[in-house]
Coordinates of C-alpha atoms and ligand atoms in Angstrom, one line a residue:
Chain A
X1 CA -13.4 -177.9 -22.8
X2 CA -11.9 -177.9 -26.3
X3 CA -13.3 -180.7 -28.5
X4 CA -12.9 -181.0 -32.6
X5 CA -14.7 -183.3 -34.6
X6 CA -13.4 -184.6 -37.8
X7 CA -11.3 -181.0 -38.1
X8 CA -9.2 -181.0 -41.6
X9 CA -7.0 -178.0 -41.6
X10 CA -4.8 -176.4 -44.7
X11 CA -3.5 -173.4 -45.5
X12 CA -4.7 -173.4 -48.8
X13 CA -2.9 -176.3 -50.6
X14 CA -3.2 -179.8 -49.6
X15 CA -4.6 -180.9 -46.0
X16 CA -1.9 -180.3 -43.4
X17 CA -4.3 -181.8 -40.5
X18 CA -6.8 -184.2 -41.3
X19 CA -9.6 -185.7 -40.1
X20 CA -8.9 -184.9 -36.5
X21 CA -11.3 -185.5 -33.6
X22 CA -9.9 -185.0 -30.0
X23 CA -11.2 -183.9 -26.8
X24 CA -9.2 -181.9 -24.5
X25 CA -10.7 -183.1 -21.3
X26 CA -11.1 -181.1 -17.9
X27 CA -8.0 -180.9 -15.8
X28 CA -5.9 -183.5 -18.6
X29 CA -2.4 -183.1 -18.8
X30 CA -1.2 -183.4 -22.4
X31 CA 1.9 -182.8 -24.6
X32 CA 1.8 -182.5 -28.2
X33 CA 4.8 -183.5 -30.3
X34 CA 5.6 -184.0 -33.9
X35 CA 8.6 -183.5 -36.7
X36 CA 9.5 -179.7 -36.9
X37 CA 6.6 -178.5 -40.0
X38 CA 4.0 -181.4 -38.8
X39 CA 1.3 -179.0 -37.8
X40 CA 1.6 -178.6 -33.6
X41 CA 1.4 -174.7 -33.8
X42 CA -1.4 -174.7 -36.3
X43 CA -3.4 -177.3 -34.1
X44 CA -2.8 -175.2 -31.0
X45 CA -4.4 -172.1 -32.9
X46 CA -7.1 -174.4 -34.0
X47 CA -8.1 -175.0 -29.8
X48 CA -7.7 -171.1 -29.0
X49 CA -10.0 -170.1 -32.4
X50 CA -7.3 -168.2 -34.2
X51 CA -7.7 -170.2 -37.1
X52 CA -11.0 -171.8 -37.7
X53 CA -11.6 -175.3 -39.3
X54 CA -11.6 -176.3 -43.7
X55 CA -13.5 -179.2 -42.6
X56 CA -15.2 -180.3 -39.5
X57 CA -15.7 -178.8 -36.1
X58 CA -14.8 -177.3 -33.2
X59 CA -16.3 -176.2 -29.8
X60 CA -14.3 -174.1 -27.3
X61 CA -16.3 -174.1 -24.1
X62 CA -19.1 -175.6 -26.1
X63 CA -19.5 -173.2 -28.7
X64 CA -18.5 -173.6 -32.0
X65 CA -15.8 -171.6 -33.0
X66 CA -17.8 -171.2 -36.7
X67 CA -20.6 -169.4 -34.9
X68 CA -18.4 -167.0 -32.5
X69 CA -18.0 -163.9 -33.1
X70 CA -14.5 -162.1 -32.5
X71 CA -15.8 -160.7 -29.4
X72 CA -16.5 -164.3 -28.0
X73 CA -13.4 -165.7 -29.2
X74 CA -12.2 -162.3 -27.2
X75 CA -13.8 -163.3 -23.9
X76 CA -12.5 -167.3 -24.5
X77 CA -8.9 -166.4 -24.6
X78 CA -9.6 -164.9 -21.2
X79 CA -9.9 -168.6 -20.1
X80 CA -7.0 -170.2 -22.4
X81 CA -3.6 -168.8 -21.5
X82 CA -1.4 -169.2 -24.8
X83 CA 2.2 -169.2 -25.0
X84 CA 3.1 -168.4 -28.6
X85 CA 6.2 -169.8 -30.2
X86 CA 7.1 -166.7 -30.9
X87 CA 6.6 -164.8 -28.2
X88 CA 5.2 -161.3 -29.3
X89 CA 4.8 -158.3 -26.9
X90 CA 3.8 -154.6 -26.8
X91 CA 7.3 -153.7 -27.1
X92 CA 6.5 -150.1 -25.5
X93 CA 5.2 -151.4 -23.0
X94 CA 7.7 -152.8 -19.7
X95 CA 7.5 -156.5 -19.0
X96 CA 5.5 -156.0 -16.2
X97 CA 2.7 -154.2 -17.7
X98 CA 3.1 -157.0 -20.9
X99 CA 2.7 -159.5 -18.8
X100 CA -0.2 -157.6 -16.6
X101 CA -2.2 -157.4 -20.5
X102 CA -4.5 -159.5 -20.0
X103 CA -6.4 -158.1 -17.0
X104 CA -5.9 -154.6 -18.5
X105 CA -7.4 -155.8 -21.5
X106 CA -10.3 -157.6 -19.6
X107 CA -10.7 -154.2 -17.1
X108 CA -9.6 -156.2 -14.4
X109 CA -6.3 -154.9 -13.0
X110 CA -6.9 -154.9 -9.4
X111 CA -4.4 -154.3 -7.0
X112 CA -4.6 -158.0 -6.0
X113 CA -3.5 -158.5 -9.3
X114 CA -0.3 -157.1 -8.7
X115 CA 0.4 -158.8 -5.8
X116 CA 0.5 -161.7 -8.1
X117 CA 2.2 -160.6 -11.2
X118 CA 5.1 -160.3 -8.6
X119 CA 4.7 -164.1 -7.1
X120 CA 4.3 -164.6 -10.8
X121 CA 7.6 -162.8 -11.9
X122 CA 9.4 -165.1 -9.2
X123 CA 8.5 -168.0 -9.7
X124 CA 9.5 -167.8 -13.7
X125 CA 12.7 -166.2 -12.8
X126 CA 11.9 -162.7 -14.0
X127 CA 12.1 -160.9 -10.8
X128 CA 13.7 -157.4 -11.0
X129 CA 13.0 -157.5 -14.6
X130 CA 10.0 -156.0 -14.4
X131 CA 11.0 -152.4 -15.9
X132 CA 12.9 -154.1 -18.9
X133 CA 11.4 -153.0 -22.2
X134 CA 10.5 -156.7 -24.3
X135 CA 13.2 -156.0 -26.7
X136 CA 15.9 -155.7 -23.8
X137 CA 15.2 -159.3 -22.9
X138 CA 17.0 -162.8 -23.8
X139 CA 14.6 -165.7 -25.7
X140 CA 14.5 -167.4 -22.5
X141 CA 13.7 -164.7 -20.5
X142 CA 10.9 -163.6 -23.2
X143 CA 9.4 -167.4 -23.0
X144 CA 9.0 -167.2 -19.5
X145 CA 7.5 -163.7 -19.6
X146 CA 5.0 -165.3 -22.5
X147 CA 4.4 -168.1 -20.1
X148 CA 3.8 -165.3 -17.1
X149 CA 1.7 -163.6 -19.0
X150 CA -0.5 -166.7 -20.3
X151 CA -1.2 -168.0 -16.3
X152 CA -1.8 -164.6 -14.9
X153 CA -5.9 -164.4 -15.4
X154 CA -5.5 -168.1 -13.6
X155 CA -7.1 -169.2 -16.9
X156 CA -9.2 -172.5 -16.9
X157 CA -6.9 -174.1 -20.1
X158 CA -3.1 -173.3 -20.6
X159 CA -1.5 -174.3 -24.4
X160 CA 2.0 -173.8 -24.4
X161 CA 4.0 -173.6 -27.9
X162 CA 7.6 -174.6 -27.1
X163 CA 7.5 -172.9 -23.6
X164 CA 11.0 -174.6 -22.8
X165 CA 12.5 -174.2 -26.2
X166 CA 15.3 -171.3 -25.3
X167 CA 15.6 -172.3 -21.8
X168 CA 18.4 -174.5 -20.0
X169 CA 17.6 -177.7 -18.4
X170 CA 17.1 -176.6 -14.8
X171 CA 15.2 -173.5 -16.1
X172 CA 12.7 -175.9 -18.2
X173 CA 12.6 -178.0 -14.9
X174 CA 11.1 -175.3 -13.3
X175 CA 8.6 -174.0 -15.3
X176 CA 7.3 -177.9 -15.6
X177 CA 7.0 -177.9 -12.1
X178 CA 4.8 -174.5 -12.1
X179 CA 2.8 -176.4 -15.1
X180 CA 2.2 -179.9 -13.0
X181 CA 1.3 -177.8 -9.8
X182 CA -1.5 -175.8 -12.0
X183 CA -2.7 -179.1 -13.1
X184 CA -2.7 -179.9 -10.1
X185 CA -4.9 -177.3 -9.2
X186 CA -7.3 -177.9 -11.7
X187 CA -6.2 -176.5 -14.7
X188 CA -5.9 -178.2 -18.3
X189 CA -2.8 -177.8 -19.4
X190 CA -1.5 -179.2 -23.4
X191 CA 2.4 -179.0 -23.9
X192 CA 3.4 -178.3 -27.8
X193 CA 7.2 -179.7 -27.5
X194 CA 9.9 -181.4 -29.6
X195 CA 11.9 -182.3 -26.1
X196 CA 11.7 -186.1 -25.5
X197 CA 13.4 -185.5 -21.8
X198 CA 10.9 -182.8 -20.8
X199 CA 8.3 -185.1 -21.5
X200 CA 10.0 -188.6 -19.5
X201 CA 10.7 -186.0 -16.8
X202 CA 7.0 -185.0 -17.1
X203 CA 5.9 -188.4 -17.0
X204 CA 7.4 -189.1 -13.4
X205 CA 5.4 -186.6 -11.9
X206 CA 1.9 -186.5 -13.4
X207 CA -0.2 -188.5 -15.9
X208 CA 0.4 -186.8 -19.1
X209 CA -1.1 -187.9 -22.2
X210 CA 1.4 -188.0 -25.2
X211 CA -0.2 -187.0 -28.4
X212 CA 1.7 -187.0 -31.8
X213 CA 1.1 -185.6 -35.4
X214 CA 2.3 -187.5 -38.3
X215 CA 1.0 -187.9 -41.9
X216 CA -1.6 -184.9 -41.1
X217 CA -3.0 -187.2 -38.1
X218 CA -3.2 -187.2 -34.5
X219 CA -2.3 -190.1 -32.9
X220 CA -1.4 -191.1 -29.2
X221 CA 2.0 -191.9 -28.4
X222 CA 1.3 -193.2 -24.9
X223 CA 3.9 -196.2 -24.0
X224 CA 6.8 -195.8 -26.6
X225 CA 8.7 -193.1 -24.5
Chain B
X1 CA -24.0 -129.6 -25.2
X2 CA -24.1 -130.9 -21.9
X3 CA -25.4 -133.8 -24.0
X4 CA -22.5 -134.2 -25.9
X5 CA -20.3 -133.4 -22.8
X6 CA -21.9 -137.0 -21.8
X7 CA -20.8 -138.1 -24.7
X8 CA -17.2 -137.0 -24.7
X9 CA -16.4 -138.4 -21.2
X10 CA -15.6 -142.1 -21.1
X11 CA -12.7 -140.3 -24.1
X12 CA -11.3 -138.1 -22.1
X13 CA -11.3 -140.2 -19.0
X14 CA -7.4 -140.8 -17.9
X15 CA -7.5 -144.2 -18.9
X16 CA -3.9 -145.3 -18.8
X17 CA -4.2 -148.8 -19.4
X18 CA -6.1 -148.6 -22.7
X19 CA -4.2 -145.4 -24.1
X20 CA -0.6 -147.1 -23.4
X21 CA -1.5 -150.2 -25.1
X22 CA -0.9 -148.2 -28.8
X23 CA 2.7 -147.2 -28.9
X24 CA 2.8 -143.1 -29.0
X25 CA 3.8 -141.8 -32.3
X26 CA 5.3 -138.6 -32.1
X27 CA 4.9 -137.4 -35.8
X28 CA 1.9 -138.2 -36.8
X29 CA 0.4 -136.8 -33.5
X30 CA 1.8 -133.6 -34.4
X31 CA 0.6 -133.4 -37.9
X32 CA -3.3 -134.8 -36.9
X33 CA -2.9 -131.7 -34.4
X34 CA -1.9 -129.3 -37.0
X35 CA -4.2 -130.2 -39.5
X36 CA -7.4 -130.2 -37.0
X37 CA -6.0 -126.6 -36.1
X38 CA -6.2 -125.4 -39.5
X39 CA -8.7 -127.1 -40.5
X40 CA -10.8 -125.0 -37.3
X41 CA -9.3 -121.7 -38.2
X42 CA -10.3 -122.1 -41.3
X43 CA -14.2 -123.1 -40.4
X44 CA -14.3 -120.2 -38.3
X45 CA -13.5 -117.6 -41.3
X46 CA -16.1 -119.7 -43.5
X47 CA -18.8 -119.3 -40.7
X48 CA -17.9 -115.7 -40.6
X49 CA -18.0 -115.3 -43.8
X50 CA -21.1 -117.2 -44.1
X51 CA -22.9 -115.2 -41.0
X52 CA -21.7 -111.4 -42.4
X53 CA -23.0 -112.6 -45.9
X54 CA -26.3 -113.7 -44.1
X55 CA -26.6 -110.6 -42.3
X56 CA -25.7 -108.2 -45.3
X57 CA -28.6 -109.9 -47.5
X58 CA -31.1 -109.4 -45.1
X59 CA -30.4 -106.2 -44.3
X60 CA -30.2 -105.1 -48.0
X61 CA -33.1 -106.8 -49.0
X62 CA -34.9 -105.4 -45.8
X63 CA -35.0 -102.2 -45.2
X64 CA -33.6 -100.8 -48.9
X65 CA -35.9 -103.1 -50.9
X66 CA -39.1 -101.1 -49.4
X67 CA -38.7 -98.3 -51.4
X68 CA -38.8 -96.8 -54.7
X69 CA -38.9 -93.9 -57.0
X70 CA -40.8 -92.7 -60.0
X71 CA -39.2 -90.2 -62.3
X72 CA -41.8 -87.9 -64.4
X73 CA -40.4 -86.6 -67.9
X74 CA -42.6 -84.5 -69.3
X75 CA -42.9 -80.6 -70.5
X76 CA -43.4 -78.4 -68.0
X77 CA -47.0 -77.8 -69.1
X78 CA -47.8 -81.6 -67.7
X79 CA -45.7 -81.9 -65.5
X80 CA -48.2 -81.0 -62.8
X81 CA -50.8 -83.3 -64.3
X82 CA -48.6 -86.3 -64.9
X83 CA -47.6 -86.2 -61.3
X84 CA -51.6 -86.1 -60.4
X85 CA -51.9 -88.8 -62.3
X86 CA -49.4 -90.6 -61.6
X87 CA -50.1 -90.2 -57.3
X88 CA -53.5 -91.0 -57.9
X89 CA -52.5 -94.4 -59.8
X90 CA -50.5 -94.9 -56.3
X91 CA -53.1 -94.6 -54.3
X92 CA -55.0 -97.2 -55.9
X93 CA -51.7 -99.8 -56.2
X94 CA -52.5 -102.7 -53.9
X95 CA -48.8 -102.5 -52.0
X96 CA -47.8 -99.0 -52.1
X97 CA -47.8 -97.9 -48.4
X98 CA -47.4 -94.4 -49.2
X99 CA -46.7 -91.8 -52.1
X100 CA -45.5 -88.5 -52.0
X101 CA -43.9 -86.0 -54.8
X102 CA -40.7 -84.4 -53.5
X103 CA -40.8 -80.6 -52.7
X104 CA -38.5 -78.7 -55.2
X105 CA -36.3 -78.1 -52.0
X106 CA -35.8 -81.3 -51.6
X107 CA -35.0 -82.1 -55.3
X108 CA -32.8 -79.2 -55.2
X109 CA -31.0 -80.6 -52.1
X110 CA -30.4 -83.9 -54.1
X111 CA -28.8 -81.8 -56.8
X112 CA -26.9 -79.9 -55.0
X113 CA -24.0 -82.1 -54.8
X114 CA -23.4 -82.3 -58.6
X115 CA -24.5 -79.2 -59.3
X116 CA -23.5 -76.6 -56.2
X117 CA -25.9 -74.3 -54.2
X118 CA -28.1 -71.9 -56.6
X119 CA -29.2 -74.3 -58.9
X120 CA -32.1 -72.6 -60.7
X121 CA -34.0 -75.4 -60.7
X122 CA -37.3 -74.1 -61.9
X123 CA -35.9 -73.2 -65.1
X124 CA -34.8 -76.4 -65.6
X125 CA -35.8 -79.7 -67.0
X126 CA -35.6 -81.4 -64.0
X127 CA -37.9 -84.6 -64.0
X128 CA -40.6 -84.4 -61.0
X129 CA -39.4 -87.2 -58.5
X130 CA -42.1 -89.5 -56.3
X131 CA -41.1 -91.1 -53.4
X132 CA -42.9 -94.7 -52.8
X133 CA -42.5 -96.8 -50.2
X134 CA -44.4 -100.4 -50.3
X135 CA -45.6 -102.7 -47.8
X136 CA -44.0 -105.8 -46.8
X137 CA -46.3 -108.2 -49.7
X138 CA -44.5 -104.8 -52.3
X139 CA -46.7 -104.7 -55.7
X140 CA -46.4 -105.9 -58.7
X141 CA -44.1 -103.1 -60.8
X142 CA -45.1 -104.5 -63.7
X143 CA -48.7 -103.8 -63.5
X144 CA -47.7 -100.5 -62.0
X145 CA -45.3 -99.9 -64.6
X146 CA -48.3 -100.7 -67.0
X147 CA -51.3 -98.5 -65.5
X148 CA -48.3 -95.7 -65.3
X149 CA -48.0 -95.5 -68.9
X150 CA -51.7 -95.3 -69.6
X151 CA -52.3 -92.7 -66.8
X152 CA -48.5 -90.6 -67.1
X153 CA -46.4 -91.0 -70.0
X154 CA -43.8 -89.8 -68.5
X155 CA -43.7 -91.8 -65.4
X156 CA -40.2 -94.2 -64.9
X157 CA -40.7 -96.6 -62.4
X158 CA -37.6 -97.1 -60.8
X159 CA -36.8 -99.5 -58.6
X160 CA -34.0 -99.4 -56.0
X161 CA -33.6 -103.4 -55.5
X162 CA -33.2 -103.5 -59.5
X163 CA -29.6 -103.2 -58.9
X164 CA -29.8 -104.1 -55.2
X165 CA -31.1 -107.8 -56.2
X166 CA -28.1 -109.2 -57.9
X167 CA -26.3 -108.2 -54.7
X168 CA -29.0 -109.5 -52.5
X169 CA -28.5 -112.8 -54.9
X170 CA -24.8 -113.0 -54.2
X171 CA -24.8 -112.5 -50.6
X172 CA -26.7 -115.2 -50.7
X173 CA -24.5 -117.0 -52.7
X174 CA -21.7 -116.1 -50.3
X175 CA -23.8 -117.5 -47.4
X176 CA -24.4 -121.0 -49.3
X177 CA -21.0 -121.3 -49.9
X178 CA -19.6 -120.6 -46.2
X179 CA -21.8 -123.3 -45.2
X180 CA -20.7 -125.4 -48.1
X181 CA -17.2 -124.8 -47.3
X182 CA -17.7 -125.7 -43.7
X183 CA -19.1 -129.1 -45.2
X184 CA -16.4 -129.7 -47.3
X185 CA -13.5 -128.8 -44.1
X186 CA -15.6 -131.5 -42.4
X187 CA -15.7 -133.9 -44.8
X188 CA -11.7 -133.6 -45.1
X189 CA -11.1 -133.6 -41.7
X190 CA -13.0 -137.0 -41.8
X191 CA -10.6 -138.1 -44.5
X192 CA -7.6 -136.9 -43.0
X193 CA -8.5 -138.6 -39.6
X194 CA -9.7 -141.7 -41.8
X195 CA -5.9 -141.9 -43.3
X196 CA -4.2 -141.3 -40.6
X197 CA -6.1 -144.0 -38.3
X198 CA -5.4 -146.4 -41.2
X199 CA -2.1 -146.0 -41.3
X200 CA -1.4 -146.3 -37.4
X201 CA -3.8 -149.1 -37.4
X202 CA -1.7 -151.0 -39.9
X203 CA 1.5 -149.6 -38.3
X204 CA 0.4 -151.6 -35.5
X205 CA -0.7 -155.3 -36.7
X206 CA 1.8 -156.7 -34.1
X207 CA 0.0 -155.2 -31.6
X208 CA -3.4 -155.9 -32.6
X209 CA -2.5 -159.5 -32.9
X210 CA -1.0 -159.3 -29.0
X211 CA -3.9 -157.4 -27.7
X212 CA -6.1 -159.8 -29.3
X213 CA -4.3 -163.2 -28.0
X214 CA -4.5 -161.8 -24.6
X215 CA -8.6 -161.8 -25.1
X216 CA -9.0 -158.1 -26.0
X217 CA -12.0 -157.2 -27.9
X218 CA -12.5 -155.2 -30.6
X219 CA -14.2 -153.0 -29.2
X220 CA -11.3 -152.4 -26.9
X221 CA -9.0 -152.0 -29.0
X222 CA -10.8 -150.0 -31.8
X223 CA -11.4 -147.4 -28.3
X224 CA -7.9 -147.0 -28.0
X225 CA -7.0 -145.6 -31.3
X226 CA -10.3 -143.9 -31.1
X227 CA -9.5 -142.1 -28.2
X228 CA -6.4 -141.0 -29.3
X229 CA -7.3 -139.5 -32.3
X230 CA -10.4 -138.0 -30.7
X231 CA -8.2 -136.0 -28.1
X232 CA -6.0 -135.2 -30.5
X233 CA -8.5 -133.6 -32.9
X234 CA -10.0 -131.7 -30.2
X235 CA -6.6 -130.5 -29.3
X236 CA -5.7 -129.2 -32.9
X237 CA -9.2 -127.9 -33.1
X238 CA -9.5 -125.5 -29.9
X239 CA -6.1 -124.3 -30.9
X240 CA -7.1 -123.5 -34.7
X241 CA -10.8 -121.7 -33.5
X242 CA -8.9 -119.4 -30.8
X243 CA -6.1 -118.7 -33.5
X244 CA -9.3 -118.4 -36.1
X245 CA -11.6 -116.0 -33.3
X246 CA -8.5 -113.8 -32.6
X247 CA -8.0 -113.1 -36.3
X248 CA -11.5 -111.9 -36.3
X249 CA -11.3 -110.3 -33.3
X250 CA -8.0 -108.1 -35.2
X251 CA -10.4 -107.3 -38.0
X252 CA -12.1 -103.8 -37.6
X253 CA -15.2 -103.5 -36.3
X254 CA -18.2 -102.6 -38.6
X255 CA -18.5 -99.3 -39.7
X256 CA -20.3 -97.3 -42.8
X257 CA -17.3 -96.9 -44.8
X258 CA -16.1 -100.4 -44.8
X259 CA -19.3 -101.5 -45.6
X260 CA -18.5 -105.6 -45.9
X261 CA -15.5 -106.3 -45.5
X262 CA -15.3 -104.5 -42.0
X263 CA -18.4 -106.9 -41.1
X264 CA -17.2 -109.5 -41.3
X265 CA -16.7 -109.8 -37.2
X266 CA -19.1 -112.3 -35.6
X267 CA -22.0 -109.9 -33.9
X268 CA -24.1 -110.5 -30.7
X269 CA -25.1 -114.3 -30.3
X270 CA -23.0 -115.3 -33.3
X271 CA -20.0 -115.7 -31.2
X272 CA -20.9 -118.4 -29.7
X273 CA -20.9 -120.2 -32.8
X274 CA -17.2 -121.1 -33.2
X275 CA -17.3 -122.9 -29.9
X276 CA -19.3 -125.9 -31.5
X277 CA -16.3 -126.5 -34.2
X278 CA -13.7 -128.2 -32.0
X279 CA -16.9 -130.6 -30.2
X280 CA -17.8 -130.8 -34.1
X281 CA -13.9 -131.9 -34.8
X282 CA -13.6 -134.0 -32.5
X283 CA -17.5 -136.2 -32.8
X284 CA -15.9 -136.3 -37.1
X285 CA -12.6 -137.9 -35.8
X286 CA -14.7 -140.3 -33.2
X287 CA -16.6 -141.4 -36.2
X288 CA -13.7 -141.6 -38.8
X289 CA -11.2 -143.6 -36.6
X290 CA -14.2 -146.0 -35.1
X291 CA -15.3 -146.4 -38.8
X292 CA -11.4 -146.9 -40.0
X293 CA -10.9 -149.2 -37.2
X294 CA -13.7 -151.5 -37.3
X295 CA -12.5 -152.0 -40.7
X296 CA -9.2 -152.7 -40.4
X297 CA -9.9 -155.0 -37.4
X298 CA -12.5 -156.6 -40.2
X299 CA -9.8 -157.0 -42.4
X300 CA -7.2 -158.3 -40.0
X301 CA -9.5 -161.5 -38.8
Ligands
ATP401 N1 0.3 -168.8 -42.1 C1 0.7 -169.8 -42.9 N2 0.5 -169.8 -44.2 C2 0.9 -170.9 -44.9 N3 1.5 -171.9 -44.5 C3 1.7 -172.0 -43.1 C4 1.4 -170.9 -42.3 N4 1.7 -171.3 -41.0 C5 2.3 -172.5 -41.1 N5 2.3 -172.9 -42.4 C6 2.8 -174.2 -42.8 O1 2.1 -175.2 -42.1 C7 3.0 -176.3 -41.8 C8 2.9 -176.5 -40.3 O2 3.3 -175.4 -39.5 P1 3.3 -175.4 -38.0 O3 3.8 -174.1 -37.6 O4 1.9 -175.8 -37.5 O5 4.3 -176.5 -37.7 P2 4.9 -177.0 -36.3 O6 4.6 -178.4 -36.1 O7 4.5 -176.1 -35.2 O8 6.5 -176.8 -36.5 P3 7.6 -176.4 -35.5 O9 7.9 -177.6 -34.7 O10 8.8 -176.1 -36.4 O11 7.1 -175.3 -34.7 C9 4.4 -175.8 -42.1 O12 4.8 -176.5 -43.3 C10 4.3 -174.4 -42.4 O13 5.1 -174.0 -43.5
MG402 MG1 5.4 -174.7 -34.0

């Protein structure tokens, strides 16, 4: 789905990623962890095309992001659901109709659609909030109206920055289980996270591949936990 | 029109999703308004200005510039043969549609006014007067004026449009610069859309950068800003041309004494013409805030 091949990556001083090749395979169930600074965000923008490669490559649904145009990295976010770190909204805009964005955006609010943004709302907790401007909202609540509003075009590949970072323990237990039962369902999903539990607890249920950066490189962390 | 009816429709479609999505701005909406609204009022004087300056030159160079006079000088002894000669030149000028000497009566009626009823005019000096009237090609006075000073001495050829032309010239004028003025209210409503686009675009980086991680184009969202300014454009505009057409309308209708300033009221077919300013507004805004937008959307890659 999301490959990158030799990928160096810096903001304009020295390398912050380097030499990074990685496939993000179909229906793989991976978390991403690292010291606070290491590079997790800036890899995740790498896989959605928001920032595109100093050195090397990388193909999004087997095009390379160098070729794409905005437009087609437009209609690829339509298949990756990203959950910024910090979660932005159209603060005009009620949290339903945030999180309804992307099928506006892609013409496709049906009412079908709407049916769903309420399952949706439920099953991250935000039901009844649904007429609260963003600003009115907690962190927590905001992460799990990101999260809400990354899953509902049902996308093919979900990266999550920090989904669980504001939440409590049960809260973050749920929205894991919403995660593992989309993989389950098909669906790649990549976890950016600095919490060691989340990831045991994630462990128990599905096969999750552990991936770490450290000294600009990715590395697997598979047994250690 | 119907044509650019087409064109207008997917703007003015109620299209909430893709309006909503830029965060209304009270202010600046007002001020776009206002400005498009002069900006209109203000075209339609120009195009009347332009049209009554248009209509004043042709008229003056039309039907006034078709005549002319000749004035004999001479002692009364040749006075009778000047004129002769002077007629028959006339009648052999390529472009003199007719010639004709005025009757003493008729002199005597053009005097009359300066000089009261029971003017003796026989007694006096009173140049001999010949009324010419040219084709449409007219002929070349200054051959005329030539053979006429060969043939009758005495003969001035005096044209009319002598001191007609430099008015002819400037109504002209006035008609160039309505038009240029209408050029120059476009091209600053295109700046003023242009500014004010930019500034909401960048006002609204956050949400550009939201619309865009949810996979919108940018085609999408350049539309929304477009739309928005379109509208609003079209708005001021149809407000500023009524505002502008009822002014006009105030102005008194053309009459002899006014001469041109009463004329300057649109006439017949002409006022139809303000109704393509605000579809003219508003296709300026479409192209200034699509042009600003794919821009800043460039910029903000
Ligand atoms: N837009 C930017 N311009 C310049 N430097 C940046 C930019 N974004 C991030 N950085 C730098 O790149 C490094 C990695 O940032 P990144 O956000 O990828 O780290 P992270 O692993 O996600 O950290 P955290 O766990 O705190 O979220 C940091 O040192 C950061 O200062
Ligand atoms: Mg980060």
């Amino acid at each position: 789905m999301i490959e990158l091949n030799n990928v160096a990556y810096s903001y304009g001083g020295d390398a912050l990623l380097n030499d990074i090749t990685f496939s993000l395979a179909p229906g793989s169930f991976h978390f991403l962890t690292g010291p606070s600074g290491s590079g997790k965000t800036t890899f995740l923008k790498l896989c959605y095309g928001a920032l595109l490669p100093t050195e090397g490559d990388i193909r999004i649904f087997d095009h390379s992001a160098k070729d794409m145009g905005r437009d087609a990295v437009a209609y690829a976010r339509r298949r990756i659901g990203v959950v910024h770190q910090d979660c932005k909204f159209l603060d005009h805009l009620p949290l339903d109709e945030n999180i309804a964005l992307p099928l506006t955006v892609s013409g496709q609010a049906t009412p079908d659609q709407v049916a769903n943004l309420n399952e949706l709302m439920s099953w991250v907790g935000l039901t009844g909030k649904g007429d609260a401007l963003p600003p009115e909202l907690s962190g927590g609540e905001r992460q799990r109206a990101a999260l809400a509003r990354a899953l509902i075009m049902s996308p093919d590949v979900i990266l999550a920055d920090e989904p669980t970072g504001n939440v409590d323990w049960e809260m973050s237990q749920r929205l894991l289980r919403l995660l593992i039962e989309l993989n389950k369902m098909g669906k790649t999903v990549m976890i950016a996270t600095h919490d060691l539990a989340l990831i045991r607890a994630a462990k128990a249920q599905v096969s999750a591949r552990v991936l770490r950066i450290s000294n600009n490189a990715l590395q697997s962390a598979g047994v250690d936990l | 029109m119907k044509r650019f009816l087409e064109f207008l429709s997917p703007l003015l479609r109620v299209d909430a999703g893709a309006d909503r999505v830029v965060p209304p701005s009270g202010f600046t909406v007002r001020l776009t308004v206002f400005t498009a609204a002069a900006m209109a009022f203000l075209t339609v004087f120009a195009l009347a200005l332009s049209l009554a300056s248009g209509r004043l030159a042709q008229t003056w160079g039309d039907d006034l510039a078709r005549s002319s006079t000749i004035r004999i000088s001479a002692p009364a002894g040749q006075m009778a043969a000047q004129t002769e000669a002077a007629l028959k030149v006339l009648t052999q000028t390529p472009g003199v549609e007719s010639a004709r000497a005025l009757t003493t009566e008729e002199q005597k009626a053009l005097l009359e006014p300066w000089f009261g009823p029971g003017l003796p005019i026989e007694s006096l000096p009173v140049p001999q007067l010949i009324d010419v009237a040219e084709t449409s090609e007219g002929f070349d006075s200054d051959g005329l004026r030539l053979r006429l000073q060969a043939e009758a001495p005495g003969a001035v050829l005096d044209e009319h449009n002598r001191w007609r032309r430099p008015l002819v010239a400037a109504a002209g004028r006035l008609k160039l610069l309505g038009w240029v003025s209408i050029l120059l209210i476009t091209a600053t409503t295109a700046a003023m859309v242009t500014l004010a686009a930019n500034a909401s675009l960048a006002a609204n980086a956050q949400v550009i950068e939201v619309l865009r991680l949810v996979g919108a184009t940018d085609g999408y969202i350049a539309s929304a800003f477009v739309r928005r300014y379109t509208v609003r454009v079209l708005t001021g505009a149809a407000v500023g041309t009524v505002a502008g057409l009822l002014a006009i309308l105030l102005m008194p209708g053309s009459n002899d004494a006014g001469g041109f300033l009463t004329g300057l009221r649109f006439e017949g077919w002409h006022w139809f013409w303000p109704a393509f300013v605000p579809p003219l507004a508003a296709v300026v805004a479409f192209a200034a805030t699509q042009g600003a937008a794919r821009r800043v959307l460039g910029e903000l890659a």
